[in-house]
mmCIF file of C-alpha atoms in Angstrom:
data_model
loop_
_atom_site.group_PDB
_atom_site.id
_atom_site.type_symbol
_atom_site.label_atom_id
_atom_site.label_comp_id
_atom_site.label_asym_id
_atom_site.label_seq_id
_atom_site.Cartn_x
_atom_site.Cartn_y
_atom_site.Cartn_z
ATOM 1 C CA MET J 695 187.319 55.085 -76.481
ATOM 2 C CA ILE J 696 188.037 58.714 -77.268
ATOM 3 C CA LEU J 697 186.057 61.918 -77.725
ATOM 4 C CA ALA J 698 185.538 63.018 -81.339
ATOM 5 C CA THR J 699 183.612 65.635 -83.290
ATOM 6 C CA VAL J 700 181.576 64.927 -86.410
ATOM 7 C CA ARG J 701 183.161 66.838 -89.305
ATOM 8 C CA GLU J 702 180.542 65.826 -91.865
ATOM 9 C CA TRP J 703 177.814 63.216 -92.306
ATOM 10 C CA ASP J 704 175.860 62.115 -95.391
ATOM 11 C CA ASP J 705 172.541 60.459 -94.503
ATOM 12 C CA GLU J 706 171.975 59.269 -98.081
ATOM 13 C CA GLU J 707 175.375 57.569 -98.286
ATOM 14 C CA GLY J 708 175.313 56.435 -94.646
ATOM 15 C CA TRP J 709 178.809 57.557 -93.705
ATOM 16 C CA GLY J 710 180.837 60.528 -92.558
ATOM 17 C CA VAL J 711 184.090 61.749 -91.062
ATOM 18 C CA LEU J 712 184.933 62.180 -87.388
ATOM 19 C CA ASP J 713 187.824 64.277 -86.057
ATOM 20 C CA SER J 714 189.960 63.686 -82.967
ATOM 21 C CA PRO J 715 193.610 64.293 -82.052
ATOM 22 C CA GLU J 716 194.186 60.515 -82.089
ATOM 23 C CA THR J 717 192.996 60.190 -85.714
ATOM 24 C CA PRO J 718 194.791 62.969 -87.644
ATOM 25 C CA GLY J 719 193.247 63.614 -91.046
ATOM 26 C CA GLY J 720 189.895 62.212 -89.957
ATOM 27 C CA CYS J 721 188.281 58.887 -89.178
ATOM 28 C CA TRP J 722 185.856 57.336 -91.671
ATOM 29 C CA ALA J 723 182.611 56.144 -90.054
ATOM 30 C CA HIS J 724 179.763 54.032 -91.442
ATOM 31 C CA LEU J 725 176.275 54.126 -89.968
ATOM 32 C CA SER J 726 176.663 50.476 -88.917
ATOM 33 C CA ALA J 727 179.293 51.603 -86.360
ATOM 34 C CA VAL J 728 176.857 54.055 -84.726
ATOM 35 C CA GLU J 729 175.190 52.449 -81.723
ATOM 36 C CA GLY J 730 171.408 52.638 -81.564
ATOM 37 C CA GLU J 731 168.167 51.220 -82.855
ATOM 38 C CA GLY J 732 166.559 52.008 -86.199
ATOM 39 C CA PHE J 733 167.808 54.841 -88.400
ATOM 40 C CA ARG J 734 171.132 56.205 -87.180
ATOM 41 C CA SER J 735 172.465 59.595 -88.163
ATOM 42 C CA LEU J 736 175.041 62.099 -86.968
ATOM 43 C CA ALA J 737 175.211 65.872 -87.366
ATOM 44 C CA ALA J 738 178.198 68.088 -88.128
ATOM 45 C CA GLY J 739 179.612 69.501 -84.898
ATOM 46 C CA GLU J 740 178.101 66.749 -82.737
ATOM 47 C CA LYS J 741 180.324 65.277 -80.004
ATOM 48 C CA VAL J 742 180.590 61.479 -79.940
ATOM 49 C CA THR J 743 182.698 58.798 -78.309
ATOM 50 C CA LEU J 744 184.758 56.830 -80.800
ATOM 51 C CA GLU J 745 186.519 53.489 -80.976
ATOM 52 C CA TRP J 746 188.663 53.175 -84.120
ATOM 53 C CA GLU J 747 191.129 50.981 -85.972
ATOM 54 C CA ALA J 748 193.948 51.748 -88.378
ATOM 55 C CA ALA J 749 192.647 50.916 -91.850
ATOM 56 C CA GLU J 750 192.614 52.351 -95.363
ATOM 57 C CA GLN J 751 189.035 53.416 -96.062
ATOM 58 C CA ASP J 752 188.062 55.833 -98.838
ATOM 59 C CA GLY J 753 191.322 57.774 -98.475
ATOM 60 C CA PHE J 754 191.303 57.878 -94.667
ATOM 61 C CA GLN J 755 193.884 56.161 -92.435
ATOM 62 C CA TYR J 756 191.336 55.319 -89.715
ATOM 63 C CA ARG J 757 187.932 53.603 -89.574
ATOM 64 C CA ALA J 758 185.385 53.769 -86.766
ATOM 65 C CA VAL J 759 184.403 50.433 -85.245
ATOM 66 C CA ARG J 760 182.085 51.896 -82.604
ATOM 67 C CA VAL J 761 180.475 55.322 -82.265
ATOM 68 C CA VAL J 762 178.402 56.268 -79.216
ATOM 69 C CA VAL J 763 176.240 59.391 -79.167
ATOM 70 C CA GLY J 764 175.409 61.261 -75.972
ATOM 71 C CA ASP J 765 177.603 59.367 -73.548
#
């Protein structure tokens, strides 16, 4: 897993973009990849730990498979 920063997050749509050197151009993330109970949300500028895969998703080359907040 790698350290990433939340570029943007849309609570209504339930997805956002995370930035890290390992995922140039950004990594698409869905709320289902964010670990936690109940409603899950991220905030722009927040630091997270990211596990990703190479995949075409909404114009991004990478997709988050696991996002951990506050680790």
